[in-house]
mmCIF file of C-alpha atoms in Angstrom:
data_model
loop_
_atom_site.group_PDB
_atom_site.id
_atom_site.type_symbol
_atom_site.label_atom_id
_atom_site.label_comp_id
_atom_site.label_asym_id
_atom_site.label_seq_id
_atom_site.Cartn_x
_atom_site.Cartn_y
_atom_site.Cartn_z
ATOM 1 C CA ASN N 1 81.555 132.112 125.206
ATOM 2 C CA LYS N 2 84.872 133.767 124.349
ATOM 3 C CA GLY N 3 88.118 133.410 126.209
ATOM 4 C CA SER N 4 89.544 130.980 128.685
ATOM 5 C CA GLU N 5 91.168 131.144 132.083
ATOM 6 C CA VAL N 6 94.087 129.146 133.424
ATOM 7 C CA VAL N 7 94.608 128.579 137.149
ATOM 8 C CA ARG N 8 98.096 129.303 138.464
ATOM 9 C CA GLY N 9 98.245 128.448 142.160
ATOM 10 C CA LEU N 10 95.485 130.494 143.792
ATOM 11 C CA LYS N 11 95.153 132.887 140.839
ATOM 12 C CA THR N 12 93.453 132.629 137.448
ATOM 13 C CA GLU N 13 94.796 134.319 134.341
ATOM 14 C CA ARG N 14 93.235 134.966 130.961
ATOM 15 C CA ALA N 15 94.550 132.388 128.499
ATOM 16 C CA GLY N 16 93.192 133.682 125.212
ATOM 17 C CA ASP N 17 90.473 132.381 122.948
ATOM 18 C CA LEU N 18 90.114 128.741 122.002
ATOM 19 C CA ASN N 19 90.144 128.131 118.243
ATOM 20 C CA ALA N 20 86.705 126.498 118.624
ATOM 21 C CA PRO N 21 84.729 128.155 121.462
ATOM 22 C CA ARG N 22 82.730 125.691 123.588
ATOM 23 C CA LEU N 23 81.043 124.979 126.926
ATOM 24 C CA ASN N 24 80.889 121.781 129.026
ATOM 25 C CA HIS N 25 84.288 120.512 127.881
ATOM 26 C CA GLY N 26 86.835 118.363 129.657
ATOM 27 C CA ALA N 27 90.290 119.659 130.549
ATOM 28 C CA ALA N 28 93.418 117.924 131.820
ATOM 29 C CA LEU N 29 96.895 119.019 132.803
ATOM 30 C CA VAL N 30 99.426 117.449 130.419
ATOM 31 C CA GLY N 31 102.919 117.837 131.807
ATOM 32 C CA PRO N 32 104.013 120.868 133.801
ATOM 33 C CA ARG N 33 102.866 123.561 131.361
ATOM 34 C CA ASN N 34 100.160 122.242 128.996
ATOM 35 C CA VAL N 35 96.395 121.872 129.284
ATOM 36 C CA LEU N 36 94.394 119.659 126.910
ATOM 37 C CA VAL N 37 90.749 120.625 126.262
ATOM 38 C CA ALA N 38 88.494 117.928 124.824
ATOM 39 C CA GLY N 39 84.989 117.979 123.432
ATOM 40 C CA GLY N 40 82.295 120.264 124.736
ATOM 41 C CA HIS N 41 79.197 121.853 123.290
ATOM 42 C CA ASP N 42 78.716 124.799 120.928
ATOM 43 C CA THR N 43 75.658 126.248 119.175
ATOM 44 C CA SER N 44 75.667 123.311 116.713
ATOM 45 C CA GLY N 45 75.895 120.521 119.297
ATOM 46 C CA ALA N 46 78.678 118.304 120.629
ATOM 47 C CA VAL N 47 82.259 119.244 119.665
ATOM 48 C CA GLY N 48 84.959 116.775 118.617
ATOM 49 C CA ALA N 49 87.934 119.134 118.560
ATOM 50 C CA LEU N 50 90.927 118.784 120.898
ATOM 51 C CA GLU N 51 93.054 121.841 121.717
ATOM 52 C CA LEU N 52 96.304 122.166 123.639
ATOM 53 C CA TYR N 53 97.265 125.253 125.651
ATOM 54 C CA ASP N 54 100.972 125.930 126.116
ATOM 55 C CA SER N 55 101.551 128.264 129.066
ATOM 56 C CA ALA N 56 105.089 129.078 127.848
ATOM 57 C CA THR N 57 103.713 130.650 124.656
ATOM 58 C CA ALA N 58 100.215 131.482 126.010
ATOM 59 C CA ALA N 59 98.745 129.969 122.837
ATOM 60 C CA TRP N 60 96.142 127.347 121.939
ATOM 61 C CA SER N 61 96.818 124.918 119.101
ATOM 62 C CA PRO N 62 94.742 122.166 117.461
ATOM 63 C CA ALA N 63 95.557 118.738 118.927
ATOM 64 C CA GLY N 64 93.383 116.362 116.938
ATOM 65 C CA THR N 65 89.790 115.186 116.933
ATOM 66 C CA LEU N 66 87.848 112.839 119.178
ATOM 67 C CA ALA N 67 86.604 109.627 117.513
ATOM 68 C CA LYS N 68 83.094 110.727 118.521
ATOM 69 C CA PRO N 69 82.139 114.338 119.432
ATOM 70 C CA ARG N 70 81.003 114.618 123.047
ATOM 71 C CA SER N 71 79.879 117.123 125.635
ATOM 72 C CA ASN N 72 79.944 117.117 129.449
ATOM 73 C CA CYS N 73 83.270 115.227 129.411
#
């Protein structure tokens, strides 16, 4: 699964590729312009990577690692 979408009001926009593609992750709005993606599942199993999307730069960056990889957050 490549690519991500960000919701802006009633519209979604392409947000670029995560550094570590995944499904079944959790996502949370962090402040007015950032989205944090946590965990998920890839072809190897549960993912522990955290990534932060900055809508001002339209870029994803690594944001740490979960203590325990998890999916379906």
